[in-house]
Coordinates of C-alpha atoms and ligand atoms in Angstrom, one line a residue:
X61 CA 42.2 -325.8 -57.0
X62 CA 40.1 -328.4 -59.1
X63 CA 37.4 -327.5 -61.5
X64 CA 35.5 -324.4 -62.8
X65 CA 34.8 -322.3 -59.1
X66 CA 33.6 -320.0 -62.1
X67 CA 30.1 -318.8 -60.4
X68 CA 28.1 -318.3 -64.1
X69 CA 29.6 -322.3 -64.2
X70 CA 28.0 -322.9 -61.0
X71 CA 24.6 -321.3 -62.2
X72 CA 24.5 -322.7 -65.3
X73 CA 24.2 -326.2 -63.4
X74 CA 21.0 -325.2 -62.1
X75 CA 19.3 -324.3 -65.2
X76 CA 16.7 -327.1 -66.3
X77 CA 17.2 -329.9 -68.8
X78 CA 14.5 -328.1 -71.3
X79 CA 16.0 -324.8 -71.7
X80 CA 13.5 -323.7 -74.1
X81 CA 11.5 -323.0 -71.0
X82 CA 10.4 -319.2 -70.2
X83 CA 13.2 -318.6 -67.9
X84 CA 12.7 -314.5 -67.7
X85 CA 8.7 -313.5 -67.7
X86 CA 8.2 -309.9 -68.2
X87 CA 5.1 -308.1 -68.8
X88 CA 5.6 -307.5 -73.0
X89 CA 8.6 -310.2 -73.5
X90 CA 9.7 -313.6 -72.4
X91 CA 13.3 -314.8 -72.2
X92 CA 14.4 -318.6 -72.2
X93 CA 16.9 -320.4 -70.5
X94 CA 18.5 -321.0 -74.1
X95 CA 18.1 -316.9 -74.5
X96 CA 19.9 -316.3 -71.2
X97 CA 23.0 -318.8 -72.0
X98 CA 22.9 -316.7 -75.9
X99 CA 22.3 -313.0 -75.1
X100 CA 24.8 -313.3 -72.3
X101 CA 27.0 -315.2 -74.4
X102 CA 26.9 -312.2 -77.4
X103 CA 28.2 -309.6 -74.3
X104 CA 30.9 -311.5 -73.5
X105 CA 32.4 -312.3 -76.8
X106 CA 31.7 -308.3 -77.1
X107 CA 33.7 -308.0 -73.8
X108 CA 36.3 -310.3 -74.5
X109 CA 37.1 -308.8 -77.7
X110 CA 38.3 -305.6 -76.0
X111 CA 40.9 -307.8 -75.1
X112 CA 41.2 -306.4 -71.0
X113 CA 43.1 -308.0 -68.9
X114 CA 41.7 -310.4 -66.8
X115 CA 40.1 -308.7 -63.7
X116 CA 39.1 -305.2 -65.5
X117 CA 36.3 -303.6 -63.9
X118 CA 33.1 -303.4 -66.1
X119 CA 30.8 -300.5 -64.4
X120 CA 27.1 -300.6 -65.2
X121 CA 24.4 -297.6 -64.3
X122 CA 21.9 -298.5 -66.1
X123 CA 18.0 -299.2 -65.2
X124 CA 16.9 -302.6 -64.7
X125 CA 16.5 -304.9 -68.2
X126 CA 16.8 -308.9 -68.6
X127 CA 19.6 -307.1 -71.0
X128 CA 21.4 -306.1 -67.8
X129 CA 21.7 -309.2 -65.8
X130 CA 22.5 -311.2 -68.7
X131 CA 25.9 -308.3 -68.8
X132 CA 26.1 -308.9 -65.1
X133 CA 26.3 -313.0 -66.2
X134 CA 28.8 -311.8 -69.2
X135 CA 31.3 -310.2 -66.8
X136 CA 30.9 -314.2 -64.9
X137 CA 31.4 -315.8 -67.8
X138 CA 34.5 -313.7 -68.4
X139 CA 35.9 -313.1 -65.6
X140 CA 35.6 -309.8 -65.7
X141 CA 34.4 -307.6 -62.2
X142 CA 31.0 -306.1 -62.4
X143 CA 30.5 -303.0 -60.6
X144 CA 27.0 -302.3 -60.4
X145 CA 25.9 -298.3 -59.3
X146 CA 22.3 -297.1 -58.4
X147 CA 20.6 -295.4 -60.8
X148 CA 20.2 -292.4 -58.1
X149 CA 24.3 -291.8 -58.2
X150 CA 24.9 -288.3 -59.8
X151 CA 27.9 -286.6 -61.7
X152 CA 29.7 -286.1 -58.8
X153 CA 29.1 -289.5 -56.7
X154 CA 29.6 -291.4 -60.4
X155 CA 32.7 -289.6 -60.8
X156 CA 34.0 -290.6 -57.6
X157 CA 33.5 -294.5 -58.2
X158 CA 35.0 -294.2 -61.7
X159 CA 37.8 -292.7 -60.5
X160 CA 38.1 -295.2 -57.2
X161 CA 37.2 -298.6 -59.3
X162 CA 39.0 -297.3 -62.7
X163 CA 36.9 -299.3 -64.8
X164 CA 37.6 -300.6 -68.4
X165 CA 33.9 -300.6 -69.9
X166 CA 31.5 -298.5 -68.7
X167 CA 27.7 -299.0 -69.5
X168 CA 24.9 -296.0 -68.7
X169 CA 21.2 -295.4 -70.0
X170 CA 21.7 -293.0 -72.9
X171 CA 20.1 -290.4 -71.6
X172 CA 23.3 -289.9 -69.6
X173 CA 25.7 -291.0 -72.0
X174 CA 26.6 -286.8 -72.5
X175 CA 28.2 -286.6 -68.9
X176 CA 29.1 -290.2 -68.1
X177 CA 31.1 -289.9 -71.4
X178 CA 33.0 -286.8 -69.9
X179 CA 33.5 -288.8 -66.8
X180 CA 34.9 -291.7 -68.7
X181 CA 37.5 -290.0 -70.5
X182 CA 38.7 -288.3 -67.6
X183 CA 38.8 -291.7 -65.3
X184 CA 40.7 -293.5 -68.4
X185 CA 37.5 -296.0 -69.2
X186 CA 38.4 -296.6 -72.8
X187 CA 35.3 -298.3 -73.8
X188 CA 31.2 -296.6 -73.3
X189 CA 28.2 -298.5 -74.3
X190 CA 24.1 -297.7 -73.3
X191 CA 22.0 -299.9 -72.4
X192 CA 18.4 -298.4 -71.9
X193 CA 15.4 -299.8 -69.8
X194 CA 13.7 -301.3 -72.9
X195 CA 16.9 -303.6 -73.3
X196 CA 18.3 -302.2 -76.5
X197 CA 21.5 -299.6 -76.5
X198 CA 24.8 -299.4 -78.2
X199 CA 26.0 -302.6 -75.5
X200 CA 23.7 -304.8 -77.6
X201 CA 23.8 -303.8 -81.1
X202 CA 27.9 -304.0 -80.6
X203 CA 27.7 -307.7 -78.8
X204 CA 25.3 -308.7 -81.9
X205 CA 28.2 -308.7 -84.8
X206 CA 29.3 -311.7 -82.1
X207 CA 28.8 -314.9 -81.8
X208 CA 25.8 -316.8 -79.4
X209 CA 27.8 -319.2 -78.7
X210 CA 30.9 -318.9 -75.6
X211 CA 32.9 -321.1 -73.5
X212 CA 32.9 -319.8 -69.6
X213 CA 35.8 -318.7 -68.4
X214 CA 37.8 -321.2 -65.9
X215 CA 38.0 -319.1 -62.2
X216 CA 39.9 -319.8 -59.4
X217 CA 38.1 -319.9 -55.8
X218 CA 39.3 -316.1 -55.1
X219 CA 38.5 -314.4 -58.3
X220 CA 36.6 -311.1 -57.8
X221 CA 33.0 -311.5 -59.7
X222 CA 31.8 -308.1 -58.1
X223 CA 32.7 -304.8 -56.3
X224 CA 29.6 -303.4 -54.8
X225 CA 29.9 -299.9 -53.1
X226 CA 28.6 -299.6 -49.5
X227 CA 26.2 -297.1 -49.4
X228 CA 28.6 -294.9 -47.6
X229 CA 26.0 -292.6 -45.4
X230 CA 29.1 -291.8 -43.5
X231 CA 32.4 -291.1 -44.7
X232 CA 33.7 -292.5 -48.0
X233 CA 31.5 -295.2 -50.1
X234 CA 33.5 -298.2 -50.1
X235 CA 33.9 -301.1 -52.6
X236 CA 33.6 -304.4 -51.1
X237 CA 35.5 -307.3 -53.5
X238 CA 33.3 -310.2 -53.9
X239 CA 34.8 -313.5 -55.6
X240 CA 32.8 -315.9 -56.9
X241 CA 32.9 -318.6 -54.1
X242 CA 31.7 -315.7 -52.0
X243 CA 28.7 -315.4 -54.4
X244 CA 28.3 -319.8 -54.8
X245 CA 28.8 -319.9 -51.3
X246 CA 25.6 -318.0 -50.3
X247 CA 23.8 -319.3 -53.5
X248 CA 24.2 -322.5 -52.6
X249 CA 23.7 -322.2 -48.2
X250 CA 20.5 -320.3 -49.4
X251 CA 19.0 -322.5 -52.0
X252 CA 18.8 -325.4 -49.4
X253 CA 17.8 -323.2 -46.7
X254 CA 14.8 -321.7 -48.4
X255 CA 13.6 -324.9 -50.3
X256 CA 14.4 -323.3 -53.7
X257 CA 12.0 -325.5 -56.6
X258 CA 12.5 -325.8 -60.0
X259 CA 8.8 -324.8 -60.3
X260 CA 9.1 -321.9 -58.1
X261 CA 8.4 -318.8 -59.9
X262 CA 10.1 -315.6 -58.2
X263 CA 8.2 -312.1 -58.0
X264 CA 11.3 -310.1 -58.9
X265 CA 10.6 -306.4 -58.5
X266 CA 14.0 -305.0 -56.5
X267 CA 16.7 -303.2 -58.3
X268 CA 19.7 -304.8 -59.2
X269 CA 22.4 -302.4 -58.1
X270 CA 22.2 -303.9 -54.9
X271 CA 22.9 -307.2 -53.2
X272 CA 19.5 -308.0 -52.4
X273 CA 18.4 -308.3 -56.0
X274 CA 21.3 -308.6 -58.3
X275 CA 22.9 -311.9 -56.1
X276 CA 20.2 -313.2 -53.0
X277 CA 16.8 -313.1 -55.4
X278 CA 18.7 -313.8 -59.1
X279 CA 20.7 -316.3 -58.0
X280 CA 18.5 -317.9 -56.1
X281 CA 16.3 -318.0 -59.0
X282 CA 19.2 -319.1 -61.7
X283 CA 20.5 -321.6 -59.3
X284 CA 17.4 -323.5 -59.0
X285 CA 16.1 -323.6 -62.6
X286 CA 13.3 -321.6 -61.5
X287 CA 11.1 -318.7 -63.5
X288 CA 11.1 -315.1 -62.6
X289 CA 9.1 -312.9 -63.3
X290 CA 10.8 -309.5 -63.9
X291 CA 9.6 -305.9 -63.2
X292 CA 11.3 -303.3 -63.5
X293 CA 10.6 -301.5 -59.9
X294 CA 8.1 -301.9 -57.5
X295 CA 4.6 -300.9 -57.7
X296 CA 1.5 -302.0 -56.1
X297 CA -0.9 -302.8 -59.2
X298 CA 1.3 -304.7 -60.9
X299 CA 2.7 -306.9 -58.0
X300 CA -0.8 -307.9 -57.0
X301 CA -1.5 -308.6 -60.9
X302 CA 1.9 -310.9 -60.5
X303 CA 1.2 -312.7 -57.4
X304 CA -1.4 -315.3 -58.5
X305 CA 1.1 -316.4 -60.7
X306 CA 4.0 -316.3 -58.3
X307 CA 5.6 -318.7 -55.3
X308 CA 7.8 -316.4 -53.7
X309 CA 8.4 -312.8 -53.5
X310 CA 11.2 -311.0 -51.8
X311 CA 10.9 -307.0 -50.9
X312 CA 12.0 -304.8 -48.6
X313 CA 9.7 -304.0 -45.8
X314 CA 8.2 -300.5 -47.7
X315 CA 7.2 -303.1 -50.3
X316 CA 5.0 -305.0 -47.7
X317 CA 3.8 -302.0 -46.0
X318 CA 2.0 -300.5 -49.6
X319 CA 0.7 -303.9 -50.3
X320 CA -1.0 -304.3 -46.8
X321 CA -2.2 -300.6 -47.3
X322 CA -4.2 -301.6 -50.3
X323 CA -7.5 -303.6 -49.8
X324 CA -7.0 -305.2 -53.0
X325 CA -4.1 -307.1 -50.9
X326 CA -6.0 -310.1 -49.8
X327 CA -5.1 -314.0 -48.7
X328 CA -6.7 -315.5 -51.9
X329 CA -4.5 -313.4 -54.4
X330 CA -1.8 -315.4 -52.4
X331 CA -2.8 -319.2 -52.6
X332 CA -0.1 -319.8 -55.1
X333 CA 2.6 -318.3 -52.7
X334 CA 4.7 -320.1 -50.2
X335 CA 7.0 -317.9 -49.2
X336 CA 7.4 -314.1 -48.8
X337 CA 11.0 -312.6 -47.7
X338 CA 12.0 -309.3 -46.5
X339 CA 15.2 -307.6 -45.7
X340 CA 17.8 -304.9 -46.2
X341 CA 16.3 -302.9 -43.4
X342 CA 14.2 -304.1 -40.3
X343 CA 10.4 -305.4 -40.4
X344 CA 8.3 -303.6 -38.2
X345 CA 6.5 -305.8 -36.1
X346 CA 3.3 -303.6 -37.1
X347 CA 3.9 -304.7 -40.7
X348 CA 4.5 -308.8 -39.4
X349 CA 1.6 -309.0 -37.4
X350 CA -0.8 -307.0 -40.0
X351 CA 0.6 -309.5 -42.9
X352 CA 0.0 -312.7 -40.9
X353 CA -3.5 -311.8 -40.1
X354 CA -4.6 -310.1 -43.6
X355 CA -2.8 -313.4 -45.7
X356 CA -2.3 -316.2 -42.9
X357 CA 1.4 -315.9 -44.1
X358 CA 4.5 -314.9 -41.8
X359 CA 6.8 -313.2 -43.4
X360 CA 10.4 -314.7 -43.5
X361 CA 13.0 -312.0 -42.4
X362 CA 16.7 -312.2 -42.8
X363 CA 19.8 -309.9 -42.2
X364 CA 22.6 -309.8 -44.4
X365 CA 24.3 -306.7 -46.3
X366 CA 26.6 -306.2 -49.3
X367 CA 30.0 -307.1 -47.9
X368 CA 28.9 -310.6 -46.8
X369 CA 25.0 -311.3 -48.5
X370 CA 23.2 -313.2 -46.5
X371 CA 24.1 -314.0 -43.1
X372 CA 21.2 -315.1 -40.7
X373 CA 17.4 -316.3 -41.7
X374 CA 14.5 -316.9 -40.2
X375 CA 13.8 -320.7 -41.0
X376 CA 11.9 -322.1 -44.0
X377 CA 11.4 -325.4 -42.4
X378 CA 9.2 -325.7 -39.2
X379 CA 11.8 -328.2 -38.0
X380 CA 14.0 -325.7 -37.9
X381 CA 12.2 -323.1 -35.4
X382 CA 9.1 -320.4 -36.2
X383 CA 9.9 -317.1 -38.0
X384 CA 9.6 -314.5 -35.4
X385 CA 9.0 -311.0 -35.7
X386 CA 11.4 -308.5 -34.8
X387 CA 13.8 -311.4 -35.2
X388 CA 16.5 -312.1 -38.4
X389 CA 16.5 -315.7 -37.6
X390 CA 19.3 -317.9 -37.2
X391 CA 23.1 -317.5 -38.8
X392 CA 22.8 -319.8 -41.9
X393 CA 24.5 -322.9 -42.9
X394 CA 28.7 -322.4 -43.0
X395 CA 28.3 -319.0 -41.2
X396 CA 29.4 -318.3 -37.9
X397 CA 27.6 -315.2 -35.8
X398 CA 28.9 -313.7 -32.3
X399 CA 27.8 -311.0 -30.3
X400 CA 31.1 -309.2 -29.0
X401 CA 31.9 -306.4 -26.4
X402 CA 34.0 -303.6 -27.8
X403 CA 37.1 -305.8 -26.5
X404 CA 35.7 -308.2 -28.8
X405 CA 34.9 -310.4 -25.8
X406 CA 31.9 -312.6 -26.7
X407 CA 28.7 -311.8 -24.7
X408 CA 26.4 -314.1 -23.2
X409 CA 22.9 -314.1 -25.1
X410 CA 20.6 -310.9 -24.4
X411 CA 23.0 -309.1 -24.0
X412 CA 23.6 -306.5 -27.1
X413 CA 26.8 -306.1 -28.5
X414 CA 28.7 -305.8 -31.8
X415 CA 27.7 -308.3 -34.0
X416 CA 30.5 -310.1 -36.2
X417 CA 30.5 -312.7 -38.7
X418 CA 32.8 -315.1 -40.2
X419 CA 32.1 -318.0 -43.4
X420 CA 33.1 -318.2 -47.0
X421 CA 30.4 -315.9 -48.0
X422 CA 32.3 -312.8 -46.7
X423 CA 34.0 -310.8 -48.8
X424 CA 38.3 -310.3 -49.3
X425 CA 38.0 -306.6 -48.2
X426 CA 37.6 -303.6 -49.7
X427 CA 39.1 -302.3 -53.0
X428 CA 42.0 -300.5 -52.7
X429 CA 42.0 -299.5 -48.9
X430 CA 44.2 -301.9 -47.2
X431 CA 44.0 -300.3 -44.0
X432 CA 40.0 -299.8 -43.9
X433 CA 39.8 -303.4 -44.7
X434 CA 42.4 -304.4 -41.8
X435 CA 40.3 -302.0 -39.2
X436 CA 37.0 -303.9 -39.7
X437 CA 38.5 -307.5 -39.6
X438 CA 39.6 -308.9 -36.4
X439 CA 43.0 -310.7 -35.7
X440 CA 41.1 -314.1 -36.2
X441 CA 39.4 -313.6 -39.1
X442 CA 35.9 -312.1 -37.9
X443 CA 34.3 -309.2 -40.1
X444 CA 33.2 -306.5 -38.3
X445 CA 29.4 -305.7 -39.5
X446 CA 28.9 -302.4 -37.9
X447 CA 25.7 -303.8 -36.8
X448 CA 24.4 -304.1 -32.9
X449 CA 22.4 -307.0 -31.8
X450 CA 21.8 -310.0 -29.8
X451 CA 20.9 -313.4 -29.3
X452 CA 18.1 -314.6 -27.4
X453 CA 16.0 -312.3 -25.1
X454 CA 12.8 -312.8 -23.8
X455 CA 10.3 -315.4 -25.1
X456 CA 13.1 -316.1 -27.8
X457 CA 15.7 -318.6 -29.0
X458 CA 19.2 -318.2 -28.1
X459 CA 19.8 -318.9 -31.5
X460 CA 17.8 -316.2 -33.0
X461 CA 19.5 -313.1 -33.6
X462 CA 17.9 -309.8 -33.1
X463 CA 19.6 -306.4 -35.1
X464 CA 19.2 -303.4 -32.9
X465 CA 20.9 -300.8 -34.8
X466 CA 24.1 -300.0 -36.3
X467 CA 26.6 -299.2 -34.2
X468 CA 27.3 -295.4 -35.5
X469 CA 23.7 -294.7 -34.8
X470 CA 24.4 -295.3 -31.0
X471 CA 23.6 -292.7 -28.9
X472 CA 25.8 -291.8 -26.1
X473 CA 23.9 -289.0 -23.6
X474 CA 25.5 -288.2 -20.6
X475 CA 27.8 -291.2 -20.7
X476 CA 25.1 -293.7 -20.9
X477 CA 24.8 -296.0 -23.9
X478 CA 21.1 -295.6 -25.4
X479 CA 20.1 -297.9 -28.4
X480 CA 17.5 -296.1 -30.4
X481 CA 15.7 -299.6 -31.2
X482 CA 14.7 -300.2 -27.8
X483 CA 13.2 -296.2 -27.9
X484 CA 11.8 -296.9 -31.3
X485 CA 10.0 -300.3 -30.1
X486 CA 8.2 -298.4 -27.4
X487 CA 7.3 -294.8 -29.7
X488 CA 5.9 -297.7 -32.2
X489 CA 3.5 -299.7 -29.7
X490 CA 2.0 -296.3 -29.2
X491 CA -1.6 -295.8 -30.4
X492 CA -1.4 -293.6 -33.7
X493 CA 2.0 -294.4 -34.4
X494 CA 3.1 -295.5 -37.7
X495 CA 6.8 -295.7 -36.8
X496 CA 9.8 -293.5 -35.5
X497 CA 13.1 -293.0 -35.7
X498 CA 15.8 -292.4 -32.6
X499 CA 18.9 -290.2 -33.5
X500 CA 21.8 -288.5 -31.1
X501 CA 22.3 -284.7 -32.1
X502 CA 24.9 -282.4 -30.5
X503 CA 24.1 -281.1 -27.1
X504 CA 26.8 -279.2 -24.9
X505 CA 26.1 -280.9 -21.7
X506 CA 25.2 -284.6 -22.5
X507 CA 27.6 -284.5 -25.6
X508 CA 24.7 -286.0 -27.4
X509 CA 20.8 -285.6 -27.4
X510 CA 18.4 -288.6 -28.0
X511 CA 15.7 -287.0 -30.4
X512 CA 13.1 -288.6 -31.7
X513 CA 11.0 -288.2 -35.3
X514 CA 7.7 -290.0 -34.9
X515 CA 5.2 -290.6 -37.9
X516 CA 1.4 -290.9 -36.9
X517 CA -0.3 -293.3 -39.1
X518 CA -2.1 -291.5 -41.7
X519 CA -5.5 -290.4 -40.9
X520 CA -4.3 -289.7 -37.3
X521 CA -2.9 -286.6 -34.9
X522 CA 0.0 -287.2 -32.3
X523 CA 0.6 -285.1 -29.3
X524 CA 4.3 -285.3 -28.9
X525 CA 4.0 -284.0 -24.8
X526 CA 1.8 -286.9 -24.6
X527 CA 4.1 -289.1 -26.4
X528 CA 6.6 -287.9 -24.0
X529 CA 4.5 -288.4 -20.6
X530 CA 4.2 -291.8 -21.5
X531 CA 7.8 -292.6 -22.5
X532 CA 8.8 -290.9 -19.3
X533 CA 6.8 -293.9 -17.5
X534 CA 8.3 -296.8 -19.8
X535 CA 12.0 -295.7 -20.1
X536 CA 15.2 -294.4 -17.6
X537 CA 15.3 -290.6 -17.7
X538 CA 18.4 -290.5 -20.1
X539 CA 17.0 -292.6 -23.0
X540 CA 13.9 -290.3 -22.8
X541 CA 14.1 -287.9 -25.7
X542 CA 14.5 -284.6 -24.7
X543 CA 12.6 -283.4 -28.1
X544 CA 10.1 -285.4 -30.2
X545 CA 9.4 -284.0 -33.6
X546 CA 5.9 -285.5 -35.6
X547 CA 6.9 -285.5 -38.7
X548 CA 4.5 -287.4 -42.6
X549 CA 7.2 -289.6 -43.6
X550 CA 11.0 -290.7 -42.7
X551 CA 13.7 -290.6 -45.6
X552 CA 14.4 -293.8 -46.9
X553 CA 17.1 -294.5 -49.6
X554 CA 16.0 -297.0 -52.3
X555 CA 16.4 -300.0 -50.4
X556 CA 14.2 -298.8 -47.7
X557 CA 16.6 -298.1 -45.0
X558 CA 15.9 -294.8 -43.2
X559 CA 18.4 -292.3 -43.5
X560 CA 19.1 -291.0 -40.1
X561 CA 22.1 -289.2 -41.4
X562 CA 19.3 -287.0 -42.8
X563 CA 17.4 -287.2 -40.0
X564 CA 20.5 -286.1 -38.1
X565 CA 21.5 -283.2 -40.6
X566 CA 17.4 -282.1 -40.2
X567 CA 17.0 -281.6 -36.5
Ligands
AMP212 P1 23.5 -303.2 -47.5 O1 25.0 -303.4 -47.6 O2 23.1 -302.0 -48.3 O3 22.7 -304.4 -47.9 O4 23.1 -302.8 -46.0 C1 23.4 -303.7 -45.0 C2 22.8 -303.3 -43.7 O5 21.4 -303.3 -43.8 C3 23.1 -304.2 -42.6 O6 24.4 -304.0 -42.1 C4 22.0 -303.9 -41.6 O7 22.3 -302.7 -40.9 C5 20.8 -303.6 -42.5 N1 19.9 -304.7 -42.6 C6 19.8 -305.6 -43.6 N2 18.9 -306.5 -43.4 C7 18.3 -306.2 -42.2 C8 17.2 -306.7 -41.4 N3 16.5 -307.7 -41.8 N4 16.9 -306.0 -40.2 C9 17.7 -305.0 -39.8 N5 18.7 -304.4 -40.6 C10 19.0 -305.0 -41.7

């Protein structure tokens, strides 16, 4: 192909014509446009003096530092793969990725350098650097003996820019390839999609391990010249310190629900704002409606996950349709979504079926398992998200896609299909709910059992009989639970998504 597909290339064109402009804002330090082009410029000499071949993985498990995305943007400029890990992972799960992605360089926070050291050796990863929340670490004192300066690599359409491991709450973790037109792709479909400014300024508090802040909010951000400001997690006091200075802000929903359980949260700390976004794991409609009327704001939900990034929104522009709750909007520019039968057979809308998606933001497959990667495509080229869903339904658009659940948390009792969504919708409009969660668990006669975890919203007691009585009057016997369990909180992993493989393992 023609030209640079290189995505740092692609980026880069975004920046603004004054790069001395704050580019990174964080709460003791401020990064320019000109600091981002040098810093990551001083890590990729670094890297490309090792000399790897072209391709070599670089892992990073580090916390979250300007220092580290501007690595992430050396690996780009490189073309080198980065291979982000949460900062959760431990010996045994890091050893298993090291061993899978056989990395090159590996870069970890020095308090773990003893055991990630041991790992390295073992896994063949000739080169170790540190790289420590405060942005200084062995990766930066080596890249500065280099120079500031660095031509970007030249990368073909299909080059791999990232692995990213599925979360893997079943079976194996797997490593989904990502090239960089996969990355532009959604970059660019998103930038136009959500009006992205040069004088936005981005609220960045998510981690970026993970698709949702390393690629949708950064890139977004990079792409369009515009400011972020950079936290290094979450956390209530300082995001309502940030928002009066801020135009958009993208969480996950626990992010929304803390903010909206602090009366501090009020509409005039947002009059800068025009846009708040939420995803990686569903918005309850609780946590919609109770935003809308605190701030006069609708959040904007979308659905999208790490082997594809972002595949359906809920519009920007009114033109376009409202943003409605319990929805993830509409399949964005260049992608295609269906809603599929298990024959693959496409359904007509309200009906719930698998959901699959197709579009030059989904990824080649996943690393080194040829077969796994053939199960979950189909014969003409449609990925297979795992996720359950529909189009349509009552009171909305056909075009609007609705996730009910993924498809390995489908319950079958008795022989009868049961979506724990459509359970969980009714537990939640329940007085004193908070929210709930729907799981199958063995049972000798209906092969599996729909059980159901219900949180009370604090301050409140639940009688789970009466929960029950009324359930019994809302749902068919068989998607009635035959046990409901009250319990103070549901696990969520990082990203906010409840873990009902926990849940599952717990009741
Ligand atoms: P990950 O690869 O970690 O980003 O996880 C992707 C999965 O998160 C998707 O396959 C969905 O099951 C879920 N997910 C992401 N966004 C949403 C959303 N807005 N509503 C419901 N589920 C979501």
């Amino acid at each position: 192909m023609k030209g640079n597909a290189n995505l740092y290339a692609l980026l880069a064109g975004g920046f603004p014509a004054d790069r001395s402009q704050a580019a990174i804002v964080c709460p003791d330090k401020e990064y320019s446009w000109n600091d981002i082009d040098a810093i990551s410029a001083g890590f990729a000499n670094l890297l490309q003096s090792l000399d790897l071949p072209l391709g070599s993985r670089v892992a990073v498990q580090t916390e979250k530092s300007p220092q580290a995305l501007m690595l992430y943007l050396a690996c780009l400029r490189t073309g080198l793969v980065y291979l982000p890990l949460n900062t959760a992972y431990r010996a045994a799960e890091v050893e298993y990725f090291l061993s899978d992605a056989e990395p090159a360089v590996v870069v970890c926070d020095s308090s773990n350098l003893d055991w990630i050291q041991a790992l390295a050796d073992n896994t063949g990863a000739s080169h170790v650097y540190t790289l420590d929340e405060d942005g200084t670490g062995s990766v930066c004192s080596a890249a500065a003996a280099h120079s500031t300066t660095f031509q970007t690599v030249t990368s073909q359409s299909d080059d791999l820019a990232a692995i990213l491991y599925t979360s893997g709450t079943t079976g194996r973790s797997k490593g989904a390839m990502l090239s960089h037109a996969n990355l532009g792709a959604n970059a660019q479909a998103l930038k136009s999609y959500w009006g992205w400014r040069s004088d936005d300024v981005l609220l960045h508090m998510l981690p970026i391990f993970h698709v949702h802040g390393l690629f949708v909010a950064s890139h977004g951000a990079l792409l369009a010249g515009a400011k972020m400001i950079w936290l290094p997690r979450f956390n209530v006091d300082q995001a309502l310190a940030y928002l009066p200075q801020s135009t958009i802000m993208m969480g996950v929903p626990t992010y929304y629900v803390r903010l909206l359980a602090d009366a501090r949260f009020t509409r005039d700390l947002c009059s800068t704002m025009r846009l708040f976004i939420s995803g990686s794991a569903p918005l309850l409609m609780e946590t919609f409606d109770g935003f809308q009327a605190r701030t006069g704001m609708t959040i904007l939900e979308r659905y999208g996950m790490s082997e594809t990034n972002m595949l359906t929104s809920n519009p920007y522009d009114s033109s376009l349709g409202e943003r409605i709750g319990g929805t993830v909007g509409q399949p964005l520019p260049g992608v295609s979504v269906r809603v599929v039968d298990d024959q693959d057979q496409i359904l007509p809308v309200a009906q719930v079926g698998n959901v699959q998606v197709r579009g030059p933001n989904v990824f080649a497959g996943y690393w080194r398992m040829p077969e796994k990667t053939r199960e979950e495509f189909t014969s003409d080229g449609w990925f297979r998200t795992g996720d359950v869903g529909q189009f349509g339904g009552p009171a909305i658009p056909d075009n609007y896609l609705s996730i009910v659940g993924r498809s390995k948390d489908l319950i079958i009792s008795g022989g009868f299909n049961v979506y724990p969504k459509e359970i969980e919708l009714v537990i939640d409009a329940m007085p004193g709910v908070h929210e709930s969660a729907v799981i199958g668990v063995p049972h000798p006669d209906f092969g599996e059992a729909v059980v159901a975890v219900v949180v009370p919203k604090e301050g409140q007691e639940l009688n789970s009989d009466q929960i029950l009585a009324t359930l019994k009057t809302s749902l068919a016997n068989f998607k009635v639970p035959k046990k409901i369990h009250i319990a103070a909180e549901l696990p969520r992993n990082t990203m906010g998504k409840v873990q009902k493989n926990i849940l599952r393992q717990n009741y």
